[in-house]
mmCIF file of C-alpha atoms in Angstrom:
data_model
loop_
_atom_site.group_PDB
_atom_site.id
_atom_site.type_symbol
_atom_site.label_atom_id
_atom_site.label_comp_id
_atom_site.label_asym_id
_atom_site.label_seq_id
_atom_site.Cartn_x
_atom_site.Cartn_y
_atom_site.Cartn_z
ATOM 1 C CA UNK A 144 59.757 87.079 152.581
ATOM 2 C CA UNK A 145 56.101 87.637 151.044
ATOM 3 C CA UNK A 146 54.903 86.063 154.577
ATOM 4 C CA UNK A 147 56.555 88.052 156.373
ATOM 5 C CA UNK A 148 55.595 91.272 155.355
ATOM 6 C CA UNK A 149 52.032 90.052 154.946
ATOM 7 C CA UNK A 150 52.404 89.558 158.952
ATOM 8 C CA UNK A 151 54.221 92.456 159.469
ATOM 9 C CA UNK A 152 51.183 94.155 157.983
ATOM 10 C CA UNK A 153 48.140 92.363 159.602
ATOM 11 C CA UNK A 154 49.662 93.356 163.024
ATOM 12 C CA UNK A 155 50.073 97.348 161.895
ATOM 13 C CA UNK A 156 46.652 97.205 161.181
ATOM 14 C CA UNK A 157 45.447 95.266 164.337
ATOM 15 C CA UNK A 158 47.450 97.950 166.503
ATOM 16 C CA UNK A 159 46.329 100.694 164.568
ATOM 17 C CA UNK A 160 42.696 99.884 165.197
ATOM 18 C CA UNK A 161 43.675 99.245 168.812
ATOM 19 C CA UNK A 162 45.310 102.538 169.093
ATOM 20 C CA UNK A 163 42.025 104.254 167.021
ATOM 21 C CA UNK A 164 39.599 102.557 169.871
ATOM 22 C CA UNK A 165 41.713 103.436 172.980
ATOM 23 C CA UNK A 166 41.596 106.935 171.566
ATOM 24 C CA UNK A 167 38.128 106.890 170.977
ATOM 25 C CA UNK A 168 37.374 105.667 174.214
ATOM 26 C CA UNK A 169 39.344 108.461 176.325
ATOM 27 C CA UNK A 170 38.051 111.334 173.969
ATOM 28 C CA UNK A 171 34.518 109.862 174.880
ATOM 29 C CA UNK A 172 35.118 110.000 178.615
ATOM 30 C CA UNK A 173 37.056 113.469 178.767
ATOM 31 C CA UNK A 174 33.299 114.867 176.799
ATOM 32 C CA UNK A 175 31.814 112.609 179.111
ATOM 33 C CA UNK A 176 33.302 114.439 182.612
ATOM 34 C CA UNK A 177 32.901 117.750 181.111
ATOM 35 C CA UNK A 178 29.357 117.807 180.506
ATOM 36 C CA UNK A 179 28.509 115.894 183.824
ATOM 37 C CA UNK A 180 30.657 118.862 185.677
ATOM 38 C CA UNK A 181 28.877 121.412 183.561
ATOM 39 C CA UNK A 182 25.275 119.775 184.553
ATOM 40 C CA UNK A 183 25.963 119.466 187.885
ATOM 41 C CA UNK A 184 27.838 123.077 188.113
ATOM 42 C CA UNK A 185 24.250 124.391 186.258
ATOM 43 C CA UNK A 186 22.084 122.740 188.887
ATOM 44 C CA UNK A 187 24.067 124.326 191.974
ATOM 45 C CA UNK A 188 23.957 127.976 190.583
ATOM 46 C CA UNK A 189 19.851 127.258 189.572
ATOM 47 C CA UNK A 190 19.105 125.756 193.699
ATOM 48 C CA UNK A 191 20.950 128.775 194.855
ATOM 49 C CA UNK A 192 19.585 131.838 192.979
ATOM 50 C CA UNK A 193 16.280 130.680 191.958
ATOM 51 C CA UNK A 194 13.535 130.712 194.623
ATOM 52 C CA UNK A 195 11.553 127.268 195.335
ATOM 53 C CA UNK A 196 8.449 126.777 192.912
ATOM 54 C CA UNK A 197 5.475 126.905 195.923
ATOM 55 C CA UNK A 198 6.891 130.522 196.680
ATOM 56 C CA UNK A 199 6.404 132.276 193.061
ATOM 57 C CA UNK A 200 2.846 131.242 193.531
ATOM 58 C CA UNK A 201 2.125 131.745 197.289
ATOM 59 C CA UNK A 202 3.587 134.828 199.268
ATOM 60 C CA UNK A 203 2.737 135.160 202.629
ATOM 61 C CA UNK A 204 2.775 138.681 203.566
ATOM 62 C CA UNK A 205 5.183 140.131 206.398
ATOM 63 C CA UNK A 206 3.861 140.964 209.316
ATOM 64 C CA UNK A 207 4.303 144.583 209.112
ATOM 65 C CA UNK A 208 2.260 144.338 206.039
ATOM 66 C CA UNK A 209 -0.923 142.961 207.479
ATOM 67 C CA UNK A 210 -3.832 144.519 207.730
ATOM 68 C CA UNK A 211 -4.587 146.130 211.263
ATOM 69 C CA UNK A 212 -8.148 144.384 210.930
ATOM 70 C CA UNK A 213 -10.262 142.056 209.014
ATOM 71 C CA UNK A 214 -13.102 143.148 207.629
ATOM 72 C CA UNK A 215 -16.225 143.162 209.586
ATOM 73 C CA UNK A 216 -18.760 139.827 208.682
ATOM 74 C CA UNK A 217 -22.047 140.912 208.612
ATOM 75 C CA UNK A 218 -24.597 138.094 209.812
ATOM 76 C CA UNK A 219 -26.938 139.187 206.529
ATOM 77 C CA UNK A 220 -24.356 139.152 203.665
ATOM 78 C CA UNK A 221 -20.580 139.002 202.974
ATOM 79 C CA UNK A 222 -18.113 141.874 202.908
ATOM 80 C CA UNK A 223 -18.686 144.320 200.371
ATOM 81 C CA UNK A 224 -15.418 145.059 199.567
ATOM 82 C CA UNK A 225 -11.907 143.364 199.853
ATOM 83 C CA UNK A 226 -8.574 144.799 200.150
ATOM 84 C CA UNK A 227 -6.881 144.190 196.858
ATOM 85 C CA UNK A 228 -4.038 141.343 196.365
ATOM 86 C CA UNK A 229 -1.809 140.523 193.538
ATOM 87 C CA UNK A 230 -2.725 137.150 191.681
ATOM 88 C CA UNK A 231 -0.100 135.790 192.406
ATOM 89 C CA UNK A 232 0.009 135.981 196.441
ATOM 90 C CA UNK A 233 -1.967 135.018 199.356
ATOM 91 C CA UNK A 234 -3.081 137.357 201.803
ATOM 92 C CA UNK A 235 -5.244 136.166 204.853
ATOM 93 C CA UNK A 236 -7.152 139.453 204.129
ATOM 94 C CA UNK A 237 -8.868 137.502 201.113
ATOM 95 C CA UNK A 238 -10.486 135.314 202.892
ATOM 96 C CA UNK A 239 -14.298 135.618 202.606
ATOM 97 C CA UNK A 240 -16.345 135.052 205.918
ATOM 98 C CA UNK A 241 -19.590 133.307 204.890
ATOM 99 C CA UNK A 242 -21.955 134.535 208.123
ATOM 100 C CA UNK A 243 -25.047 132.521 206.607
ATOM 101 C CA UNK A 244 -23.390 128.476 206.493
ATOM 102 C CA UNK A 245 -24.754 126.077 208.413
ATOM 103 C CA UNK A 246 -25.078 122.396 209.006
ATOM 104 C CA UNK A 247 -27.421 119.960 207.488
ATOM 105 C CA UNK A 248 -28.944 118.945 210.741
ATOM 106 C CA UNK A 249 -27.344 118.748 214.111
ATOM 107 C CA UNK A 250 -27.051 116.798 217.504
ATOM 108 C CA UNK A 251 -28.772 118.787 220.206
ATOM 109 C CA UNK A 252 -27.826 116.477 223.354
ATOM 110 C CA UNK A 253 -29.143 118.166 227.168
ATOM 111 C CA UNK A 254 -25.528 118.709 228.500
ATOM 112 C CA UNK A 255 -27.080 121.145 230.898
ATOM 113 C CA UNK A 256 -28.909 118.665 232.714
ATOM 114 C CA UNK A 257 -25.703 116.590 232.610
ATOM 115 C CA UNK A 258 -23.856 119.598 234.493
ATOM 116 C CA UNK A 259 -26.870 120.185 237.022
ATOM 117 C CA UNK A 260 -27.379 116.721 238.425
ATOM 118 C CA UNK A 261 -24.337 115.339 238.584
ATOM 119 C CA UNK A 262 -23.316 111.840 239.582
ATOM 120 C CA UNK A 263 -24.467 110.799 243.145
ATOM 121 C CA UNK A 264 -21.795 108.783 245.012
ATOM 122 C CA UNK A 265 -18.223 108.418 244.767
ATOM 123 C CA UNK A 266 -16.259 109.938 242.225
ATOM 124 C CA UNK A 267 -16.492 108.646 238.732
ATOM 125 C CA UNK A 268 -13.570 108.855 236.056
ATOM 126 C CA UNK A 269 -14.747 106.955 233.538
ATOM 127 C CA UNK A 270 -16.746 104.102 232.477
ATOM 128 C CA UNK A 271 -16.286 100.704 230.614
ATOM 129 C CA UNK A 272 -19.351 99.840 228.902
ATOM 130 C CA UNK A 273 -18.973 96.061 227.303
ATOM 131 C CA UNK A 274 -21.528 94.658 225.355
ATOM 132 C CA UNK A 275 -22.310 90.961 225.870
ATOM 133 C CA UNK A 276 -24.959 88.327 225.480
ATOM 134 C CA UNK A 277 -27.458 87.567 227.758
ATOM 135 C CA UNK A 278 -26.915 83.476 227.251
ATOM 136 C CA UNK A 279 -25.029 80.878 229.304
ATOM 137 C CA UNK A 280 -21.642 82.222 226.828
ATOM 138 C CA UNK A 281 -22.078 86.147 227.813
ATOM 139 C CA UNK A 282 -22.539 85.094 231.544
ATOM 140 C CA UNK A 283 -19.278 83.237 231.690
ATOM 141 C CA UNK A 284 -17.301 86.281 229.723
ATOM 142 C CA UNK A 285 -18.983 88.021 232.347
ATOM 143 C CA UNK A 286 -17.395 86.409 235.406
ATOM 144 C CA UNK A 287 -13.634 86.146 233.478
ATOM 145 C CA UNK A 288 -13.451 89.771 233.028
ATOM 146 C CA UNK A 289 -14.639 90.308 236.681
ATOM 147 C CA UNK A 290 -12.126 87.959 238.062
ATOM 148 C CA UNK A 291 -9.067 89.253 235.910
ATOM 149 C CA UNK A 292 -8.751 92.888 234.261
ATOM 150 C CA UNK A 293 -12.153 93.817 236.161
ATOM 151 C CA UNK A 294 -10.741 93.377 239.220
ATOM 152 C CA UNK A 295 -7.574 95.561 238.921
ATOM 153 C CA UNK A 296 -9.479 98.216 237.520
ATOM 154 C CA UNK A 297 -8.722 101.355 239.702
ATOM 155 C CA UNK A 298 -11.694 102.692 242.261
ATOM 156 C CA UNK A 299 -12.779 105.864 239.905
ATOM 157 C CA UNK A 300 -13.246 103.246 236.836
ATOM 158 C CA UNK A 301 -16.448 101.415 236.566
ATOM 159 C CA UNK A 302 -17.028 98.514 234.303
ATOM 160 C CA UNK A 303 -20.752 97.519 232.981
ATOM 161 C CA UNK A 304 -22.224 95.082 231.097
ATOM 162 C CA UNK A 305 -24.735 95.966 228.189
ATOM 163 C CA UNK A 306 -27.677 92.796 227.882
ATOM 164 C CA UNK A 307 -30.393 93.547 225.667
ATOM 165 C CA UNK A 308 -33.510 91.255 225.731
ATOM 166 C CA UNK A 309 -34.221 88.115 223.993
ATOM 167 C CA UNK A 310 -34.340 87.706 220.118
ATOM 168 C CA UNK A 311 -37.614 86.024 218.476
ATOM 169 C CA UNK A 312 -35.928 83.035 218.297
ATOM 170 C CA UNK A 313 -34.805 82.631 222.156
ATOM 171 C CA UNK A 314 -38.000 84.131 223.309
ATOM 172 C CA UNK A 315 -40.134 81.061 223.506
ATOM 173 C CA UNK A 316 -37.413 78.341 225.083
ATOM 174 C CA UNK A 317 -35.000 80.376 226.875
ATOM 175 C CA UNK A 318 -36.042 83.636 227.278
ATOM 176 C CA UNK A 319 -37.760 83.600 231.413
ATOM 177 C CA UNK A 320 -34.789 80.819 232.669
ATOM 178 C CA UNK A 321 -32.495 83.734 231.272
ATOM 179 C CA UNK A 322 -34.097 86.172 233.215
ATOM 180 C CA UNK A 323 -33.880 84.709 236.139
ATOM 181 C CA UNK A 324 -30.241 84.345 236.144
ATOM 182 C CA UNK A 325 -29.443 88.030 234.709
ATOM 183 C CA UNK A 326 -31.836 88.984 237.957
ATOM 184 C CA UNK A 327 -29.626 86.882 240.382
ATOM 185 C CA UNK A 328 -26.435 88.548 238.484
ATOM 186 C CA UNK A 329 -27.825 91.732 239.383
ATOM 187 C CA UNK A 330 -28.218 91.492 242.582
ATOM 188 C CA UNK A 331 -24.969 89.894 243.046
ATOM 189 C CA UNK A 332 -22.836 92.172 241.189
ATOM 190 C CA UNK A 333 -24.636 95.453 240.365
ATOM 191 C CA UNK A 334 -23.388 95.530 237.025
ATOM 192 C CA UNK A 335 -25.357 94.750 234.399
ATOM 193 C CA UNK A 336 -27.385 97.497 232.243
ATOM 194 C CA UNK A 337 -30.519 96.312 230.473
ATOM 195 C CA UNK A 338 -31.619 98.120 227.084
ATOM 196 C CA UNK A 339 -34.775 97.152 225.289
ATOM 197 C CA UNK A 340 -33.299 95.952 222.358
ATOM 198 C CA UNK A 341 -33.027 92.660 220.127
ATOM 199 C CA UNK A 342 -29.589 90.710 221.776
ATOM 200 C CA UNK A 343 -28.309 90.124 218.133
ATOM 201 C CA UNK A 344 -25.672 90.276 215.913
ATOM 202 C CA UNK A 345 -27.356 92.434 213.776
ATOM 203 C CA UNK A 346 -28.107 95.162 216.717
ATOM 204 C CA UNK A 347 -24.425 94.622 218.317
ATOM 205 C CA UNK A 348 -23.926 98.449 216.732
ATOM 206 C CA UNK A 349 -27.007 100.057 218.191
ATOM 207 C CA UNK A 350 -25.949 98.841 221.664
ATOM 208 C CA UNK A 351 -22.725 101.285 221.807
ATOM 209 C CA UNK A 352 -25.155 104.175 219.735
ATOM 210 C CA UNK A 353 -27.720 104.244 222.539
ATOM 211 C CA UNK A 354 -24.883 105.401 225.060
#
């Protein structure tokens, strides 16, 4: 009899702590679900009434709100006066014209000659200027590219080759037999253009620079 209420009592317990976690658990889930529909409910009602962040700061101006003209640059100083904006907008009536920048240096290249004597001859679209050694190496690359891509090119596309002369080291065992043959190329072909520079690694840069 003493056993069997001591076992009667160990399982009250064990389903009362059973019945204390399941209820635990679903009051935790219910608070759960309401605060996740409240969060998300919050978030929908902020995206839809409250404007994005970049236009608090930045407000373009409507065009019926523009200015009818910019203010005149003068080419001694800048504008004397501005048309007044709010801090917190951008109008492109603000914007300062600086009449006295300039550049550092610049490239001053005779164009007009360019557009005055214009190519003799046929029609030229555009050129293909490859740079290659002057050495037994450059002069078979030379005569691949004629007899493959070279050849297909279309009639208002003209291919050369840039040589440039011998390096110190070629100059005194290779330098006049190499001559000869970039001669006979040239008169074969018609294709080759000769700068005066070093035919070296180094100088590969300065070939493309001087065109």
């Amino acid at each position: 009899m003493e056993n069997r209420k001591t076992n009667l009592t160990r399982r009250f317990a064990i389903r009362q702590s059973v019945w204390n976690l399941h209820t635990f658990c679903v009051r935790f889930c219910i608070l759960f679900a309401f605060f996740l529909l409240a969060f998300l409910i919050l978030i929908r009602t902020n995206f839809l009434h409250t404007p994005p962040f970049f236009s608090s700061r930045f407000t373009l101006p409507l065009p019926s709100s523009l200015p009818s003209s910019l203010p005149p640059s003068s080419s001694s100083s800048a504008p004397s006066s501005l048309p007044p904006s709010s801090p917190l907008s951008f109008s492109f009536s603000s914007v300062v014209h600086f009449s006295n920048f300039h550049l550092p240096f610049r490239i001053q290249m005779p164009f007009s000659s360019a557009v005055a004597f214009p190519c003799a001859g046929r029609p030229v679209l555009g050129a293909v200027l490859v740079m290659s050694r002057r050495n037994g190496t450059g002069a078979i690359r030379r005569e691949a590219i004629r007899q493959s891509w070279g050849r297909t090119a279309p009639k208002d596309v003209v291919i050369r080759f840039v040589v440039g002369n011998a390096s110190k080291s070629e100059r005194k065992r290779a330098e006049k037999k190499e001559d000869a043959f970039l001669e006979a190329e040239q008169r074969k072909y018609g294709d080759l253009i000769r700068c005066d520079l070093e035919d070296t690694y180094g100088n590969l840069h300065l070939k493309g620079c001087i065109f």
